Coordinates of C-alpha atoms and ligand atoms in Angstrom, one line a residue:
M1 CA -4.5 4.8 -25.0
G2 CA -5.4 3.2 -21.7
L3 CA -3.3 1.2 -19.3
L4 CA -4.6 -2.1 -20.6
D5 CA -2.9 -1.3 -24.0
I6 CA 0.4 -1.3 -22.0
V7 CA 0.2 -3.9 -19.4
P8 CA -1.9 -7.1 -19.0
A9 CA -4.6 -7.6 -16.5
G10 CA -3.5 -9.6 -13.4
V11 CA -0.4 -9.2 -11.1
V12 CA 2.2 -7.0 -12.6
T13 CA 5.9 -7.3 -11.9
G14 CA 9.2 -6.1 -13.6
D15 CA 8.8 -4.5 -16.8
N16 CA 5.0 -4.3 -16.5
L17 CA 5.3 -2.8 -13.1
R18 CA 7.8 -0.2 -14.4
K19 CA 5.5 0.7 -17.2
L20 CA 2.4 0.9 -14.8
F21 CA 4.2 3.5 -12.4
A22 CA 5.8 5.5 -15.4
Y23 CA 2.3 5.8 -16.8
A24 CA 0.7 6.9 -13.5
K25 CA 3.7 9.4 -13.0
A26 CA 3.3 10.8 -16.7
N27 CA -0.5 11.0 -16.4
K28 CA -0.4 12.5 -12.9
F29 CA -2.4 10.0 -11.0
A30 CA -1.5 7.8 -8.1
I31 CA -2.6 4.2 -7.2
P32 CA -3.9 3.6 -3.7
A33 CA -2.5 0.6 -1.7
I34 CA -5.2 -1.0 0.2
N35 CA -4.2 -2.9 3.4
C36 CA -6.0 -6.4 3.2
T37 CA -6.4 -8.9 6.0
S38 CA -8.5 -11.5 4.3
T39 CA -9.8 -12.8 1.0
S40 CA -13.1 -10.8 1.8
T41 CA -11.0 -7.5 1.9
V42 CA -8.9 -8.5 -1.2
N43 CA -12.0 -9.1 -3.2
A44 CA -13.5 -5.7 -2.1
A45 CA -10.4 -3.9 -3.2
L46 CA -10.4 -5.8 -6.6
E47 CA -14.1 -5.3 -7.2
A48 CA -13.8 -1.6 -6.4
A49 CA -11.0 -1.0 -8.9
R50 CA -12.6 -3.2 -11.5
D51 CA -15.8 -1.2 -11.4
I52 CA -14.2 2.1 -12.1
G53 CA -11.7 0.7 -14.5
S54 CA -8.5 1.2 -12.6
P55 CA -5.4 -0.5 -11.3
I56 CA -5.0 -1.3 -7.6
I57 CA -2.4 -2.1 -5.1
I58 CA -3.1 -4.9 -2.6
Q59 CA -0.9 -4.8 0.4
F60 CA -0.3 -6.9 3.4
S61 CA 1.1 -5.5 6.6
N62 CA 3.1 -7.7 9.0
G63 CA 0.1 -8.0 11.3
G64 CA -2.4 -8.2 8.4
A65 CA -0.4 -11.2 7.0
A66 CA -0.4 -13.0 10.2
Y67 CA -4.1 -12.5 10.6
F68 CA -4.5 -13.8 6.9
A69 CA -3.0 -17.1 7.9
G70 CA -5.0 -17.2 11.1
K71 CA -5.0 -15.7 14.6
G72 CA -4.6 -19.3 15.9
L73 CA -1.2 -19.7 14.5
S74 CA 2.0 -18.9 16.5
N75 CA 3.9 -16.0 14.9
E76 CA 7.1 -17.1 16.5
G77 CA 9.9 -16.5 14.2
Q78 CA 7.5 -14.5 12.0
K79 CA 6.1 -17.8 10.7
A80 CA 2.5 -16.7 10.5
S81 CA 3.4 -13.4 8.9
I82 CA 5.4 -15.1 6.3
L83 CA 2.7 -17.8 5.6
G84 CA -0.1 -15.2 5.5
A85 CA 1.8 -12.8 3.2
V86 CA 2.8 -15.6 0.8
A87 CA -0.8 -17.3 0.9
G88 CA -2.3 -13.8 0.3
A89 CA 0.0 -13.1 -2.7
H90 CA -1.0 -16.6 -4.1
Y91 CA -4.6 -15.7 -3.6
V92 CA -4.4 -12.4 -5.3
R93 CA -2.5 -14.2 -8.1
S94 CA -5.3 -16.7 -8.5
V95 CA -8.1 -14.3 -9.0
A96 CA -6.6 -10.8 -10.1
A97 CA -6.8 -11.5 -13.9
A98 CA -10.4 -12.5 -13.8
Y99 CA -11.1 -8.9 -12.6
G100 CA -9.5 -7.7 -15.7
I101 CA -7.3 -5.0 -14.1
P102 CA -3.7 -4.5 -13.4
V103 CA -2.8 -5.4 -9.8
I104 CA 0.2 -4.7 -7.8
T105 CA 0.9 -7.1 -4.8
H106 CA 2.9 -5.5 -2.1
S107 CA 4.2 -6.1 1.5
D108 CA 3.8 -3.0 3.8
H109 CA 6.3 -1.5 6.4
C110 CA 9.1 -3.9 7.5
A111 CA 11.2 -2.5 10.4
K112 CA 14.6 -3.9 11.1
K113 CA 13.3 -6.1 13.9
L114 CA 10.9 -7.7 11.5
L115 CA 13.6 -8.6 8.9
P116 CA 13.0 -12.4 9.2
W117 CA 9.5 -11.6 7.7
F118 CA 11.2 -9.9 4.8
D119 CA 13.6 -12.8 4.3
G120 CA 10.7 -15.4 4.0
M121 CA 8.9 -13.4 1.5
V122 CA 11.9 -12.9 -0.6
E123 CA 12.6 -16.7 -0.4
A124 CA 9.1 -17.2 -1.6
D125 CA 9.8 -14.7 -4.4
E126 CA 12.9 -16.6 -5.4
A127 CA 11.1 -19.9 -5.5
Y128 CA 8.3 -18.6 -7.5
F129 CA 10.9 -16.9 -9.9
K130 CA 12.6 -20.1 -10.4
A131 CA 9.3 -21.8 -11.6
H132 CA 7.7 -18.9 -13.4
G133 CA 10.3 -16.3 -14.3
E134 CA 8.9 -13.5 -12.1
P135 CA 8.7 -12.9 -8.4
L136 CA 5.6 -13.8 -6.4
F137 CA 5.1 -10.3 -5.1
S138 CA 5.4 -7.1 -7.2
S139 CA 7.1 -5.1 -4.6
H140 CA 8.1 -4.9 -0.9
M141 CA 8.5 -2.1 1.5
L142 CA 11.5 -1.9 4.0
D143 CA 11.3 0.8 6.6
L144 CA 14.7 1.5 8.2
S145 CA 13.8 5.2 8.7
E146 CA 14.5 5.0 12.4
D147 CA 18.1 3.9 11.6
P148 CA 20.9 6.3 10.5
K149 CA 20.6 7.2 6.8
E150 CA 23.8 5.2 5.8
E151 CA 22.7 2.1 7.6
N152 CA 19.2 2.5 6.1
I153 CA 20.7 2.7 2.5
E154 CA 23.4 -0.2 3.1
I155 CA 20.6 -2.7 4.2
C156 CA 18.2 -1.6 1.5
L157 CA 21.0 -2.2 -1.1
Q158 CA 21.6 -5.7 0.1
Y159 CA 18.0 -6.5 -0.5
L160 CA 17.9 -4.6 -3.8
K161 CA 20.5 -6.8 -5.1
R162 CA 18.4 -9.9 -4.5
L163 CA 15.1 -8.2 -5.7
A164 CA 16.3 -6.5 -8.8
P165 CA 17.2 -9.6 -10.9
M166 CA 13.7 -10.9 -10.3
G167 CA 12.0 -7.6 -11.3
C168 CA 10.8 -7.0 -7.8
L169 CA 10.5 -3.4 -6.8
L170 CA 11.8 -2.0 -3.4
E171 CA 9.8 0.8 -1.5
M172 CA 12.0 2.4 1.2
E173 CA 11.4 5.2 3.7
I174 CA 13.6 8.1 4.8
G175 CA 13.0 10.7 7.3
I176 CA 10.9 10.6 10.5
T177 CA 7.1 10.8 10.3
G178 CA 5.7 13.3 12.9
G179 CA 3.2 12.6 15.7
E180 CA 3.2 9.9 18.2
E181 CA 3.5 6.4 17.2
D182 CA 4.2 3.2 19.2
G183 CA 4.9 5.5 22.2
V184 CA 7.7 7.3 20.4
N185 CA 7.2 11.0 20.4
N186 CA 8.6 12.9 17.4
E187 CA 6.9 16.1 18.3
N188 CA 10.1 17.8 19.0
V189 CA 12.5 16.3 16.3
D190 CA 14.4 18.7 14.2
N191 CA 13.0 20.1 10.9
A192 CA 15.6 18.4 8.8
S193 CA 14.3 14.9 9.9
L194 CA 10.5 15.7 9.6
Y195 CA 11.2 17.0 6.0
T196 CA 13.5 14.9 4.0
Q197 CA 16.3 16.9 2.3
P198 CA 17.0 16.8 -1.5
E199 CA 20.5 15.6 -0.7
D200 CA 19.2 12.5 1.1
I201 CA 16.9 11.7 -1.9
W202 CA 19.9 12.0 -4.2
D203 CA 22.2 9.8 -2.0
I204 CA 19.4 7.2 -2.2
Y205 CA 18.8 7.6 -5.8
K206 CA 22.4 7.5 -6.8
A207 CA 23.2 4.3 -4.8
F208 CA 20.0 2.3 -5.8
S209 CA 20.0 3.2 -9.5
E210 CA 23.4 1.6 -9.9
I211 CA 21.6 -1.6 -9.2
T212 CA 18.1 -0.9 -10.8
D213 CA 15.5 1.7 -11.5
L214 CA 12.8 -0.3 -9.8
F215 CA 12.6 1.4 -6.4
S216 CA 10.4 4.0 -4.9
I217 CA 10.8 6.5 -1.9
A218 CA 8.6 7.3 0.9
A219 CA 9.9 10.7 1.9
A220 CA 8.9 12.7 5.0
F221 CA 7.4 15.9 4.0
G222 CA 5.6 16.5 7.4
N223 CA 3.5 13.3 7.2
V224 CA 1.8 11.8 10.2
H225 CA 1.6 8.1 10.9
G226 CA -1.3 6.7 12.9
V227 CA -4.0 8.7 14.6
Y228 CA -2.7 12.1 16.0
A229 CA -4.4 15.4 16.2
P230 CA -3.4 17.3 13.1
G231 CA -1.8 20.8 13.3
N232 CA 1.6 20.2 14.9
V233 CA 3.2 19.2 11.8
R234 CA 2.5 20.8 8.4
L235 CA 2.4 18.9 5.2
H236 CA 4.8 20.3 2.5
P237 CA 4.2 18.2 -0.6
E238 CA 5.8 20.7 -2.7
L239 CA 9.1 19.7 -1.3
L240 CA 8.8 16.6 -3.6
G241 CA 9.1 19.0 -6.5
K242 CA 12.3 20.3 -5.2
H243 CA 13.7 16.6 -4.7
Q244 CA 12.7 15.9 -8.3
A245 CA 14.5 19.0 -9.5
Y246 CA 17.5 18.3 -7.4
V247 CA 17.9 14.7 -8.8
K248 CA 17.3 15.9 -12.2
E249 CA 20.0 18.5 -12.0
Q250 CA 22.5 15.9 -10.5
L251 CA 21.7 13.5 -13.4
K252 CA 21.8 16.2 -16.0
S253 CA 18.6 14.6 -17.2
E254 CA 15.8 15.6 -19.3
D255 CA 13.4 13.9 -17.2
D256 CA 11.5 16.3 -14.8
K257 CA 10.5 13.6 -12.5
P258 CA 13.1 10.9 -12.2
V259 CA 11.9 9.6 -8.9
F260 CA 8.8 7.4 -8.0
F261 CA 7.5 8.7 -4.6
V262 CA 5.1 7.1 -2.1
F263 CA 2.7 8.9 0.2
H264 CA 2.7 7.5 3.6
G265 CA 0.5 8.8 6.5
G266 CA -1.8 10.5 4.2
S267 CA -5.0 10.0 6.2
G268 CA -7.0 13.4 6.5
S269 CA -4.9 15.3 4.1
T270 CA -6.5 17.8 1.9
Q271 CA -7.3 17.3 -1.9
Q272 CA -4.9 20.2 -2.6
D273 CA -2.1 18.4 -0.8
I274 CA -2.8 15.1 -2.6
N275 CA -2.8 17.0 -5.9
I276 CA 0.5 18.6 -5.4
A277 CA 2.1 15.4 -4.1
V278 CA 0.8 13.4 -7.2
S279 CA 1.9 16.2 -9.5
H280 CA 5.4 15.7 -8.2
G281 CA 5.7 12.1 -8.8
V282 CA 3.7 10.3 -6.1
V283 CA 2.6 7.0 -7.8
K284 CA 1.2 5.2 -4.6
M285 CA -0.5 6.3 -1.6
N286 CA -1.3 4.0 1.5
V287 CA -4.9 3.7 2.5
D288 CA -5.8 1.7 5.7
T289 CA -7.4 3.5 8.7
D290 CA -10.3 4.9 6.5
T291 CA -11.0 1.5 4.7
Q292 CA -10.9 -0.3 8.3
W293 CA -13.5 2.1 9.4
A294 CA -15.7 1.7 6.1
Y295 CA -15.6 -2.1 6.3
L296 CA -17.0 -1.8 9.9
V297 CA -19.8 0.4 8.9
G298 CA -21.5 -2.1 6.7
F299 CA -21.4 -4.7 9.5
R300 CA -22.6 -2.3 12.1
D301 CA -25.5 -0.9 10.1
Y302 CA -26.6 -4.3 9.0
F303 CA -26.5 -5.7 12.7
N304 CA -28.4 -2.7 14.0
A305 CA -31.0 -2.8 11.2
K306 CA -31.7 -6.6 11.5
K307 CA -31.3 -6.9 15.3
E308 CA -34.7 -8.7 15.6
Y309 CA -33.7 -11.1 13.0
L310 CA -30.4 -12.0 14.6
A311 CA -31.5 -12.7 18.1
T312 CA -32.3 -16.4 17.6
Q313 CA -31.9 -18.8 14.8
V314 CA -35.7 -19.1 14.4
G315 CA -38.3 -16.5 15.3
N316 CA -38.5 -12.9 14.2
P317 CA -41.2 -10.0 14.0
E318 CA -42.8 -11.9 11.1
G319 CA -43.6 -14.9 13.1
A320 CA -42.3 -17.1 16.0
S321 CA -41.5 -20.0 13.6
K322 CA -39.8 -17.9 10.9
P323 CA -36.3 -19.0 10.2
N324 CA -33.5 -16.4 10.2
K325 CA -30.8 -18.3 8.2
K326 CA -31.0 -15.9 5.3
Y327 CA -30.0 -13.0 7.9
Y328 CA -27.1 -14.7 9.5
D329 CA -25.5 -16.3 6.5
P330 CA -21.9 -14.8 6.5
R331 CA -22.2 -14.2 2.7
V332 CA -25.0 -11.6 3.6
F333 CA -23.4 -9.7 6.4
V334 CA -19.8 -9.9 5.5
R335 CA -21.0 -8.7 1.9
E336 CA -22.4 -5.6 3.8
G337 CA -19.0 -4.7 5.1
E338 CA -17.5 -5.2 1.5
K339 CA -20.0 -3.0 -0.1
T340 CA -19.2 0.0 2.3
M341 CA -15.4 -0.7 1.9
I342 CA -15.7 -0.8 -1.9
K343 CA -17.4 2.7 -1.8
R344 CA -14.4 4.1 0.3
I345 CA -11.8 2.5 -1.9
Q346 CA -13.4 4.2 -5.0
E347 CA -13.4 7.6 -3.1
A348 CA -9.6 7.1 -2.6
C349 CA -9.2 6.3 -6.2
E350 CA -11.0 9.4 -7.2
H351 CA -8.9 11.5 -4.9
L352 CA -5.8 10.2 -6.6
G353 CA -7.1 10.6 -10.1
N354 CA -7.1 6.7 -10.4
V355 CA -10.4 6.5 -12.2
K356 CA -10.9 5.1 -15.8
R357 CA -7.4 4.5 -16.4
N358 CA -7.7 1.1 -18.1
Ligands
ZN401 ZN1 5.8 4.9 6.4

């Protein structure tokens, strides 16, 4: 039985989203979340997943969403980020079913100072829910990991109460990611923060599950965000297994893996670490840096190879009056970036076991 026997093609929310993640957890694979900034990158992600018969997660970051709406728009009051994320989600909804695969539409990291962005997206979900009986987005991510745990949980709960009735999932983050990010050096933070403790996971699980089971947790197990020389922080994905066991014990449940986990900051991690993480209930892994690079490679190689056809509109090595239109048509060179991005997304899917799942 494949995924398409369980959930329909197109954007999944609510019950179908729950079924999709439960299927991934039970069958020990995770779905990559691809950061997209344009219809071109959205299409690349959808095509990549379609061609290997697997589900995919399209996610928009705060900056990526603003870019989607247009760099020329002011982002005062988060207006461009709201517009771009909402437009992006509508675009994904317009085409996803045609690709014949289950698709999750998600918004990436939202820190406390970006809450107006979150509010704008949830308002769009509520409007969409009124008209169609489901939210616009499948899920959203709230990152209050820099705030004290109690405050993190409290603010998440406020939003969870709005998202749960629509069947929209909330992803949250707990613990500090290692490395240096945005000038904040977490190199010397204590172990307990770099590695989320089972008690923290239980505190979240207990509070959230009073409202809904549609939530996921990005726990810190030595993950490093951004570009940072590896080695200072060691990845311990086996900790996720301890969290699952602890929650199971508290619940007195038969379920060995009650929690949906998310893997952040996974760039450069080994196949073994990924396998361990996925075996312990990671159902989603963020992929951004590597697909950005892959998208560039296609453009770069094309421009290098066709240099003499791109210097002027007319005239190339084949003749001074030969037109170059077929070389500078954006459909030609943007497509080259899409092709290399598609390849990299499919590699990510393979690493996560997300192949031939439909
Ligand atoms: Zn994160």
